[in-house]
Every structure is written in structure tokens, then in C-alpha cells.
Amino acid sequence: VGMGLAGVLFVRRSIDLAQTRSLRPEHDNLAGVPGEVVVYDINGPLFFGTAQKALKALTDVTPGVRVVILDMEEVNMIDMSAIVAMESIVKDLNGRGIALVINALQPRMILKLRRAGIRKRVGMIEFARHLDESVRKSQSMCLRV
């Protein structure tokens, strides 16, 4: 009984840890971000309940947005349910003509995404190591989209 309760509490706390927030253009690292680009900062582990909660905000982008940057530097875990949620988000955004830049995701997690079919597609999905690289990619993507 104790182990089961501990497991439930762990999952509950983990769900509360994962969060997504939109970064403001006045943020130090966001100089030069075009108006049609929005940056979301995703933090914490992404697995079952956390993935849906953390990624849901991405489906509510305002009209006129042409590129979404996902800053995933603080994501320390991603499981298959999160990958399925990412596939859904990518399909939704790309279907609306919105490109995606995935920023600072750990290489082992990028490999998981690639195995699941989420990989670079010029002009629609890009990967970047740093936020300034993501901003540069978003600027060139705005010219294409």
C-alpha cells in the first residue's frame, strides 16, 4: 500500500513540475525575434499526464504566428506518450502553416523524436542548440512560410 501511494504522489508531483510558459519579447535572449514568432519555454519531465498539460498551450497560438520556438533546455525526460503528443502538436501546427523550432533538447531525446518520425523538415521543423540560433532560424523561416 505504501509503495502504491508513493507512486501516485510521485506522478502527481511530476505533473505539477512540468510547465509551459510563453516568453516575452523583452527577454534578454529574444532580441530580434520577429512579431510573427512566439517562444514557449517548457520545463520539467514530459511523460503521461505532464506531456498533455505542458504541450496544450501550443495549440492555442494566436492568428498571425508563423513560427513557434519550443525552448526545451530544461526538459530532462521524455517518454512515448510525450512523443505522441509532440507528433500531434507538429501535425496541428504544420497543418496551419506554422513552422516549429525545437531548441536545446538533449541529443538523446532528439534521437527518440527522430525514431518516432519527428525530424528536420526544411522550412517546417528545425532543431537548434541555442536560443540565438533558434531566433536566426525563425527569422529565415518567416521568409519562407
Phi, psi and omega in degrees: 000318181297319179294320179297316179295319178298320178297316179297316179295322177299312180298316180300313180294322180295321178298321179290334181288320183288130179210155177233134176219148178278132178272141181281148179301335181281358175303140186310318185275004186250019177297134178088006178285122178299155181297336181268017177243135176239142182244126176247135177258119179250128183235148173092181181286143176247103174208173204349266186298328183291324183297311180298316181297313185290325186268347182301323181301335183289339180278350184257032180292145183286154177301144181098345177287131181248338179220136173248128173257124175259109176274105185249026182300325183266008177278119184254356179201143176216129179249183186296324179294325176291323178295319177298318177297319177297318178302317180296317179296314180300314180298317180297309182297310181297325177296334178264008179078019180259124179276163185227134172241121178263117188255134167060026176285139181300142183307322180294329178281327174298320178299319176300316179297317179298317178299330180273358177100000177269102182221169181305131171227113186311126178085349181235319178224126178228156174243143179222154181269332185224157182297323179294325175293321177297319179297315178300316180295321180295323178298315179289328178293325178297329178289332182270320188293000000 
